[in-house]
Tab-separated table of C-alpha atoms and ligand atoms in Angstrom:
chain	number	residue	atom	x	y	z
A	1	MET	CA	0.000	0.000	0.000
A	2	SER	CA	1.368	3.440	-0.880
A	3	PHE	CA	0.194	6.971	-0.159
A	4	SER	CA	-0.354	7.660	-3.860
A	5	SER	CA	-2.652	4.649	-4.206
A	6	LEU	CA	-4.873	6.248	-1.553
A	7	GLY	CA	-5.683	9.092	-3.918
A	8	LEU	CA	-3.429	11.799	-2.498
A	9	PRO	CA	-1.823	14.231	-4.953
A	10	GLU	CA	1.724	13.492	-6.084
A	11	LYS	CA	3.136	16.699	-4.544
A	12	LEU	CA	1.778	15.685	-1.158
A	13	VAL	CA	3.151	12.165	-1.519
A	14	ASN	CA	6.588	13.649	-2.216
A	15	ALA	CA	6.342	15.846	0.878
A	16	LEU	CA	5.360	12.775	2.895
A	17	ARG	CA	8.414	10.943	1.622
A	18	HIS	CA	10.654	13.874	2.605
A	19	ASN	CA	9.214	13.640	6.107
A	20	TYR	CA	9.906	9.901	6.213
A	21	PHE	CA	6.253	8.967	5.934
A	22	LEU	CA	7.083	6.157	3.529
A	23	GLU	CA	4.017	3.991	3.897
A	24	PRO	CA	0.605	4.725	5.303
A	25	TYR	CA	-0.217	3.440	8.758
A	26	PRO	CA	-3.330	1.208	8.886
A	27	ILE	CA	-5.557	4.029	10.081
A	28	GLN	CA	-4.389	6.208	7.211
A	29	SER	CA	-5.092	3.496	4.611
A	30	ALA	CA	-8.571	3.093	6.071
A	31	VAL	CA	-9.510	6.736	6.641
A	32	ILE	CA	-7.944	8.724	3.775
A	33	PRO	CA	-9.993	7.259	0.857
A	34	PRO	CA	-13.465	7.753	2.427
A	35	VAL	CA	-12.567	11.283	3.551
A	36	LEU	CA	-11.478	12.123	0.002
A	37	GLU	CA	-14.841	10.812	-1.190
A	38	GLY	CA	-16.571	13.238	1.154
A	39	LYS	CA	-17.885	10.604	3.544
A	40	ASP	CA	-18.261	10.898	7.295
A	41	VAL	CA	-15.813	8.818	9.331
A	42	LEU	CA	-15.826	7.502	12.860
A	43	GLY	CA	-12.265	6.536	13.787
A	44	ILE	CA	-11.602	4.638	16.982
A	45	ALA	CA	-7.893	5.116	17.409
A	46	GLN	CA	-5.434	6.481	19.888
A	47	THR	CA	-2.570	8.902	19.795
A	48	GLY	CA	0.370	7.164	18.210
A	49	SER	CA	-1.726	5.367	15.591
A	50	GLY	CA	-1.110	8.087	13.015
A	51	LYS	CA	-4.666	9.393	13.262
A	52	THR	CA	-3.673	13.041	12.841
A	53	ALA	CA	-2.275	12.580	9.343
A	54	SER	CA	-5.255	10.350	8.510
A	55	TYR	CA	-7.477	13.438	8.481
A	56	VAL	CA	-4.954	16.239	7.897
A	57	LEU	CA	-3.813	14.853	4.524
A	58	PRO	CA	-7.239	14.391	2.923
A	59	VAL	CA	-8.578	17.637	4.421
A	60	LEU	CA	-5.637	19.508	2.870
A	61	THR	CA	-6.304	17.756	-0.423
A	62	LEU	CA	-10.013	18.596	-0.404
A	63	MET	CA	-9.176	22.173	0.445
A	64	GLN	CA	-7.418	22.498	-2.904
A	65	SER	CA	-10.700	22.755	-4.748
A	66	LYS	CA	-12.268	25.326	-2.416
A	67	SER	CA	-12.405	29.003	-3.194
A	68	PRO	CA	-10.415	31.335	-0.930
A	69	VAL	CA	-12.017	32.320	2.376
A	70	ARG	CA	-13.999	35.499	2.602
A	71	ASP	CA	-15.194	37.391	5.647
A	72	ARG	CA	-13.461	35.194	8.188
A	73	ARG	CA	-15.468	32.149	7.118
A	74	LEU	CA	-13.620	28.932	7.818
A	75	ASN	CA	-13.477	25.945	5.483
A	76	ALA	CA	-12.522	23.370	8.072
A	77	LEU	CA	-12.723	23.244	11.835
A	78	VAL	CA	-10.801	20.805	14.026
A	79	LEU	CA	-11.909	20.657	17.653
A	80	VAL	CA	-9.443	19.289	20.190
A	81	PRO	CA	-9.481	19.021	23.997
A	82	THR	CA	-6.155	20.658	24.895
A	83	ARG	CA	-3.842	23.380	23.730
A	84	GLU	CA	-0.984	20.902	23.431
A	85	LEU	CA	-2.981	18.848	20.963
A	86	ALA	CA	-4.120	21.995	19.141
A	87	ILE	CA	-0.499	22.995	18.600
A	88	GLN	CA	0.533	19.492	17.568
A	89	VAL	CA	-2.287	19.077	15.060
A	90	GLU	CA	-1.770	22.494	13.511
A	91	LYS	CA	1.892	21.653	13.089
A	92	VAL	CA	0.927	18.721	10.888
A	93	PHE	CA	-1.204	21.020	8.696
A	94	LYS	CA	1.801	23.370	8.428
A	95	GLN	CA	4.158	20.462	7.790
A	96	PHE	CA	2.275	19.269	4.689
A	97	GLY	CA	0.100	22.191	3.541
A	98	PRO	CA	2.848	24.187	1.796
A	99	SER	CA	3.605	21.296	-0.593
A	100	LEU	CA	0.251	21.828	-2.310
A	101	PRO	CA	-0.251	24.447	-5.040
A	102	ASN	CA	-3.266	26.278	-3.553
A	103	LYS	CA	-2.114	27.786	-0.330
A	104	VAL	CA	-4.109	27.052	2.777
A	105	LYS	CA	-3.760	29.036	5.967
A	106	SER	CA	-4.088	27.113	9.200
A	107	MET	CA	-4.008	28.298	12.780
A	108	ALA	CA	-4.365	26.919	16.293
A	109	VAL	CA	-6.379	28.766	18.952
A	110	TYR	CA	-6.747	27.851	22.616
A	111	GLY	CA	-7.426	29.454	25.946
A	112	GLY	CA	-4.964	30.556	28.584
A	113	VAL	CA	-3.369	33.140	26.292
A	114	SER	CA	-4.530	36.586	25.243
A	115	ILE	CA	-7.365	36.554	22.706
A	116	ASN	CA	-6.567	39.749	20.777
A	117	PRO	CA	-3.581	38.504	18.782
A	118	GLN	CA	-5.644	35.439	17.850
A	119	MET	CA	-8.490	37.647	16.613
A	120	ILE	CA	-6.131	39.592	14.390
A	121	ALA	CA	-4.300	36.537	13.082
A	122	LEU	CA	-7.528	34.778	12.134
A	123	LEU	CA	-7.944	36.877	9.016
A	124	GLY	CA	-7.705	34.642	5.947
A	125	VAL	CA	-7.526	31.374	7.888
A	126	ASN	CA	-9.124	28.363	6.148
A	127	ILE	CA	-8.393	25.660	8.667
A	128	LEU	CA	-8.772	26.314	12.355
A	129	VAL	CA	-7.677	23.948	15.098
A	130	ALA	CA	-9.384	25.026	18.316
A	131	THR	CA	-10.275	24.115	21.850
A	132	PRO	CA	-14.045	24.524	22.367
A	133	GLY	CA	-14.123	27.371	24.909
A	134	ARG	CA	-11.798	29.656	23.026
A	135	LEU	CA	-13.539	28.952	19.742
A	136	LEU	CA	-16.864	30.092	21.207
A	137	ASP	CA	-15.247	33.280	22.522
A	138	LEU	CA	-13.828	34.005	19.092
A	139	VAL	CA	-17.158	33.310	17.401
A	140	LYS	CA	-18.904	35.631	19.855
A	141	SER	CA	-16.479	38.428	19.059
A	142	LYS	CA	-17.066	37.772	15.347
A	143	ALA	CA	-13.385	37.065	14.793
A	144	VAL	CA	-14.387	33.921	12.962
A	145	HIS	CA	-17.505	32.412	11.395
A	146	ILE	CA	-18.180	28.713	11.415
A	147	GLY	CA	-21.551	28.719	9.688
A	148	SER	CA	-20.246	27.684	6.285
A	149	ILE	CA	-17.562	25.102	7.016
A	150	ASP	CA	-17.251	22.071	4.758
A	151	THR	CA	-15.505	19.802	7.243
A	152	LEU	CA	-15.698	19.302	10.991
A	153	VAL	CA	-13.118	17.154	12.778
A	154	LEU	CA	-13.457	16.159	16.422
A	155	ASP	CA	-10.179	14.796	17.656
A	156	GLU	CA	-9.904	12.934	20.981
A	157	ALA	CA	-13.644	13.384	21.358
A	158	ASP	CA	-13.698	11.105	24.414
A	159	LYS	CA	-11.256	13.372	26.187
A	160	MET	CA	-13.285	16.418	25.232
A	161	LEU	CA	-16.307	14.866	26.940
A	162	ASN	CA	-14.228	13.777	29.945
A	163	LEU	CA	-12.932	17.291	30.369
A	164	GLY	CA	-16.512	18.580	30.530
A	165	PHE	CA	-16.751	20.308	27.155
A	166	LYS	CA	-20.161	18.797	26.400
A	167	ASP	CA	-22.108	22.070	26.612
A	168	GLU	CA	-19.544	24.018	24.616
A	169	MET	CA	-19.573	21.354	21.945
A	170	ALA	CA	-23.363	21.407	21.764
A	171	ALA	CA	-23.265	25.212	21.408
A	172	ILE	CA	-20.735	24.891	18.598
A	173	PHE	CA	-22.731	22.220	16.742
A	174	LYS	CA	-25.730	24.558	16.679
A	175	LEU	CA	-23.724	27.140	14.766
A	176	LEU	CA	-22.509	24.762	12.075
A	177	PRO	CA	-24.139	24.387	8.672
A	178	GLU	CA	-26.382	21.383	8.221
A	179	LYS	CA	-24.540	20.089	5.197
A	180	ARG	CA	-20.938	19.260	6.064
A	181	GLN	CA	-18.512	16.385	6.353
A	182	ASN	CA	-17.914	15.065	9.878
A	183	LEU	CA	-14.855	13.182	11.071
A	184	LEU	CA	-14.870	11.974	14.640
A	185	PHE	CA	-11.868	10.406	16.347
A	186	SER	CA	-11.821	8.891	19.782
A	187	ALA	CA	-9.707	6.415	21.713
A	188	THR	CA	-12.788	4.712	23.118
A	189	LEU	CA	-16.463	4.576	22.321
A	190	SER	CA	-18.400	5.638	25.425
A	191	LYS	CA	-22.176	5.928	25.751
A	192	ASP	CA	-22.032	9.719	25.409
A	193	LEU	CA	-19.944	9.328	22.345
A	194	GLU	CA	-22.378	6.851	20.838
A	195	THR	CA	-25.085	9.466	21.258
A	196	MET	CA	-22.907	12.137	19.710
A	197	ASN	CA	-22.079	9.819	16.857
A	198	GLN	CA	-25.777	9.251	16.157
A	199	VAL	CA	-26.612	12.941	16.204
A	200	LEU	CA	-23.540	14.114	14.378
A	201	LEU	CA	-22.437	11.580	11.840
A	202	ASN	CA	-24.215	10.752	8.641
A	203	ASP	CA	-23.867	7.058	7.805
A	204	PRO	CA	-20.175	7.061	8.726
A	205	VAL	CA	-17.446	4.710	7.629
A	206	VAL	CA	-16.309	3.166	10.908
A	207	VAL	CA	-12.615	2.457	11.335
A	208	GLU	CA	-11.304	0.780	14.425
A	209	ILE	CA	-7.593	0.481	15.047
A	210	GLU	CA	-6.897	-1.470	18.155
A	211	GLY	CA	-4.240	-0.817	20.734
A	212	LYS	CA	-1.738	0.937	18.524
A	213	THR	CA	-0.695	3.466	21.089
A	214	VAL	CA	1.296	1.365	23.461
A	215	ASP	CA	2.878	-1.815	22.336
A	216	ILE	CA	3.901	-2.976	25.801
A	217	ASP	CA	6.123	-5.692	24.374
A	218	LYS	CA	8.229	-3.126	22.556
A	219	ILE	CA	9.045	-1.324	25.776
A	220	GLU	CA	11.761	-2.661	28.007
A	221	GLN	CA	10.440	-2.220	31.531
A	222	ILE	CA	12.453	-2.402	34.731
A	223	ALA	CA	11.766	-1.323	38.265
A	224	TYR	CA	14.207	-0.541	41.058
A	225	ALA	CA	13.371	-0.869	44.707
A	226	VAL	CA	14.552	2.319	46.417
A	227	THR	CA	14.062	4.059	49.714
A	228	GLU	CA	12.638	7.555	50.002
A	229	GLU	CA	16.057	9.042	50.919
A	230	ARG	CA	17.855	7.356	48.065
A	231	ARG	CA	15.217	8.022	45.381
A	232	GLY	CA	16.518	11.480	44.332
A	233	PRO	CA	20.195	10.488	44.264
A	234	PHE	CA	19.300	7.246	42.462
A	235	LEU	CA	17.480	9.188	39.727
A	236	ARG	CA	20.546	11.371	39.240
A	237	TYR	CA	22.776	8.284	39.258
A	238	LEU	CA	20.665	6.673	36.501
A	239	ILE	CA	20.789	9.768	34.322
A	240	LYS	CA	24.490	10.414	34.803
A	241	HIS	CA	25.780	6.865	34.928
A	242	HIS	CA	23.873	5.822	31.805
A	243	ASP	CA	24.542	9.157	30.117
A	244	MET	CA	20.851	9.603	29.322
A	245	GLN	CA	20.393	12.508	26.961
A	246	GLN	CA	16.611	12.790	26.697
A	247	VAL	CA	14.636	11.603	29.687
A	248	LEU	CA	11.002	12.149	30.539
A	249	VAL	CA	10.453	11.843	34.298
A	250	PHE	CA	6.963	11.492	35.745
A	251	THR	CA	5.816	12.555	39.187
A	252	SER	CA	2.319	12.450	40.610
A	253	SER	CA	2.148	15.965	41.975
A	254	VAL	CA	3.011	19.439	40.758
A	255	ARG	CA	5.024	20.091	43.910
A	256	LYS	CA	7.124	16.984	43.382
A	257	ALA	CA	7.671	17.821	39.703
A	258	ASP	CA	9.057	21.237	40.647
A	259	GLY	CA	11.154	19.732	43.456
A	260	VAL	CA	12.667	17.022	41.271
A	261	ALA	CA	13.514	19.488	38.482
A	262	LEU	CA	15.142	21.852	40.964
A	263	LYS	CA	17.272	19.108	42.500
A	264	LEU	CA	18.375	17.911	39.059
A	265	ASN	CA	19.426	21.426	38.098
A	266	ASN	CA	21.279	21.859	41.385
A	267	ASN	CA	23.202	18.748	40.496
A	268	GLY	CA	24.222	19.871	37.035
A	269	ILE	CA	21.505	18.126	35.033
A	270	GLN	CA	19.483	20.460	32.827
A	271	ALA	CA	15.851	19.922	33.691
A	272	ALA	CA	12.503	21.709	33.610
A	273	ALA	CA	9.150	20.852	35.102
A	274	THR	CA	5.947	21.030	33.110
A	275	HIS	CA	2.478	20.726	34.564
A	276	GLY	CA	-0.938	22.361	34.756
A	277	LYS	CA	0.232	25.125	37.078
A	278	LYS	CA	2.843	26.418	34.649
A	279	ASN	CA	1.702	29.069	32.246
A	280	HIS	CA	1.236	28.290	28.607
A	281	HIS	CA	4.472	29.884	27.449
A	282	ALA	CA	6.560	27.995	29.993
A	283	ARG	CA	4.962	24.685	28.988
A	284	THR	CA	5.431	25.171	25.265
A	285	GLU	CA	8.991	26.369	25.727
A	286	ALA	CA	9.924	23.433	27.967
A	287	LEU	CA	8.455	20.949	25.518
A	288	ARG	CA	10.125	22.609	22.539
A	289	LYS	CA	13.532	22.636	24.235
A	290	PHE	CA	13.111	19.049	25.302
A	291	LYS	CA	12.085	17.921	21.822
A	292	GLU	CA	14.960	19.759	20.228
A	293	GLY	CA	17.502	18.296	22.616
A	294	GLU	CA	18.299	21.550	24.455
A	295	LEU	CA	16.881	20.165	27.671
A	296	GLN	CA	18.081	16.849	29.025
A	297	VAL	CA	15.225	16.097	31.393
A	298	LEU	CA	11.572	17.060	31.360
A	299	VAL	CA	9.708	16.391	34.599
A	300	ALA	CA	5.977	16.076	33.993
A	301	THR	CA	2.771	15.209	35.782
A	302	ASP	CA	0.130	12.883	34.350
A	303	LEU	CA	-1.824	15.754	32.876
A	304	LEU	CA	0.757	15.923	30.142
A	305	SER	CA	1.406	12.238	29.608
A	306	ARG	CA	-1.166	12.067	26.825
A	307	GLY	CA	-0.164	15.204	25.018
A	308	ILE	CA	3.547	14.663	24.749
A	309	ASP	CA	4.367	13.294	21.362
A	310	ILE	CA	8.010	12.696	20.684
A	311	VAL	CA	8.891	9.922	18.323
A	312	GLU	CA	11.607	7.632	19.591
A	313	LEU	CA	11.800	9.046	23.074
A	314	PRO	CA	14.403	6.686	24.516
A	315	VAL	CA	13.653	6.666	28.255
A	316	VAL	CA	10.746	7.331	30.559
A	317	ILE	CA	11.298	7.237	34.322
A	318	ASN	CA	8.475	6.939	36.827
A	319	TYR	CA	9.848	8.802	39.813
A	320	GLU	CA	6.520	8.200	41.502
A	321	LEU	CA	3.879	5.660	40.559
A	322	PRO	CA	0.702	7.035	39.032
A	323	ARG	CA	-2.573	6.319	40.755
A	324	SER	CA	-4.203	4.523	37.865
A	325	PRO	CA	-2.800	1.647	35.811
A	326	LYS	CA	-4.124	3.439	32.712
A	327	ASP	CA	-1.890	6.413	33.474
A	328	TYR	CA	1.065	4.077	33.921
A	329	VAL	CA	0.522	2.714	30.421
A	330	HIS	CA	0.081	6.224	29.030
A	331	ARG	CA	3.293	7.318	30.667
A	332	ILE	CA	5.421	4.460	29.441
A	333	GLY	CA	3.732	4.734	26.050
A	334	ARG	CA	5.661	7.963	25.541
A	335	THR	CA	8.628	5.739	24.789
A	336	GLY	CA	8.801	3.006	22.190
A	337	ARG	CA	6.445	4.874	19.899
A	338	ALA	CA	6.186	4.279	16.143
A	339	GLU	CA	8.836	1.709	15.257
A	340	ALA	CA	11.341	2.534	17.991
A	341	ASN	CA	12.079	0.514	21.113
A	342	GLY	CA	12.071	2.337	24.396
A	343	LYS	CA	12.890	1.856	28.006
A	344	ALA	CA	10.674	2.552	31.017
A	345	ILE	CA	12.213	2.626	34.475
A	346	THR	CA	10.111	2.763	37.616
A	347	LEU	CA	11.402	3.707	41.056
A	348	LEU	CA	9.515	1.828	43.740
A	349	LEU	CA	9.285	2.670	47.401
A	350	PRO	CA	8.517	-0.233	49.757
A	351	GLU	CA	4.958	1.049	50.178
A	352	ASP	CA	4.410	1.025	46.374
A	353	ALA	CA	4.836	-2.752	46.119
A	354	HIS	CA	1.166	-3.647	46.326
A	355	HIS	CA	0.007	-0.914	43.936
A	356	PHE	CA	2.674	-1.927	41.449
A	357	GLN	CA	1.343	-5.495	41.574
A	358	VAL	CA	-2.074	-4.142	40.621
A	359	ILE	CA	-0.608	-2.160	37.720
A	360	GLN	CA	1.271	-5.193	36.402
A	361	LYS	CA	-1.830	-7.331	36.627
A	362	LYS	CA	-3.923	-4.749	34.765
A	363	MET	CA	-1.440	-4.397	31.922
A	364	LYS	CA	-0.874	-8.176	31.888
A	365	HIS	CA	2.854	-7.759	31.989
A	366	GLN	CA	5.350	-8.742	34.659
A	367	VAL	CA	8.140	-6.260	35.384
A	368	GLU	CA	11.437	-7.318	36.901
A	369	ILE	CA	12.164	-5.510	40.183
A	370	LEU	CA	15.855	-5.050	40.866
A	371	PRO	CA	17.455	-4.093	44.177
A	372	SER	CA	19.408	-0.840	44.269
A	373	ASP	CA	20.888	-0.838	47.769
A	374	GLU	CA	24.306	-2.038	46.635
A	375	ILE	CA	24.759	0.850	44.242
A	376	ASP	CA	27.045	3.496	45.680
A	377	LEU	CA	25.210	6.798	45.416
A	378	HIS	CA	27.957	8.853	46.969
A	379	GLY	CA	28.351	12.060	44.986
A	380	PHE	CA	24.961	11.889	43.293
B	1	AMP	P1	-0.424	10.492	15.796
B	1	AMP	O1	-1.113	9.241	16.207
B	1	AMP	O2	-1.177	11.224	14.744
B	1	AMP	O3	-0.087	11.352	16.983
B	1	AMP	O4	0.965	10.085	15.095
B	1	AMP	C1	1.981	9.415	15.777
B	1	AMP	C2	3.347	9.667	15.192
B	1	AMP	O5	3.555	8.880	14.031
B	1	AMP	C3	3.628	11.105	14.789
B	1	AMP	O6	4.867	11.482	15.327
B	1	AMP	C4	3.683	11.092	13.284
B	1	AMP	O7	4.619	12.028	12.802
B	1	AMP	C5	4.121	9.670	12.978
B	1	AMP	N1	3.523	9.150	11.732
B	1	AMP	C6	2.224	9.183	11.393
B	1	AMP	N2	2.015	8.551	10.237
B	1	AMP	C7	3.208	8.099	9.809
B	1	AMP	C8	3.644	7.342	8.666
B	1	AMP	N3	2.792	6.937	7.739
B	1	AMP	N4	4.955	7.055	8.575
B	1	AMP	C9	5.817	7.458	9.524
B	1	AMP	N5	5.477	8.158	10.632
B	1	AMP	C10	4.192	8.480	10.777
């Protein structure tokens, strides 16, 4: 199967090749052709499956035959639950859009930052990637009109419902034109989502890609038994001794994330913490630096474990165990993505033993627990 056999224009296929997208992922083979035919699609797939390109590529292609936008009227709207995802998705539009002859202008909008620059920048935008609340604010201030869109995409719809965006979404749906193409992506199919699917989608092509996000078997997992006093020094020992260059460390609380990052910096390891209490600029900057290799360690809370998308992230360290087994899998799924193998290291306090048993049972995978008391941590 090749990208050109899916009906994408040659110029786009070349751009894909330049970006090392050599063959379509299963979700892309299944979703691209019906979207190009103008059909509605319900995609059950998770981050990591390649779902973003599965709609970005055909939406860009369809956009080629549309006339330029007038009066701040969008052609396509992509709704996402978080600003991180908004930025990531818009990046994919920017990555591939310029290869096509008719220029499309895309933009990401989200809350937590000043609205005025967004209002100004919206002029001439065809494709908008937005979080629901901010979109409604922009519509209210007439910075953008969504009444004549051709395509609506809901990405991570389950998360949007979980985060309580139901009312905002309903308000948005009311403003949309009746005739449009709908693409709905979700990791799971909940009851609420079933309802939304029935109201929203018109005889959709249903595509289900199972368990692509985390291939547990591709991740080498180890755990070390540590004591509370030795946990910090042991983390620094791991990073320094194994010369780890790009490490994502997870903590369960904001306070711990800040504390761990501070201690790492005090010990000559470049680290930053990222979590819900940091402002938007700090979060984007930390993630950018980390992705580009300027920052050796990023310390994050679970809030961000779903949004962080770095292909071939070599190591994830659980400084603290997450409460839910699902979060554990999400965390370690940040490594070993796409075709790369990754390593996940968990630091276990004596009191974590039982909870770790539960996690292992839930993910149906046994993790070897090694002792660490013989390792000399002097100087770390
Ligand atoms: P997503 O599930 O959309 O977040 O995509 C997961 C990752 O896979 C992203 O980093 C994409 O850049 C990458 N990716 C998506 N499709 C392909 C492909 N066909 N070939 C290579 N990499 C891809």
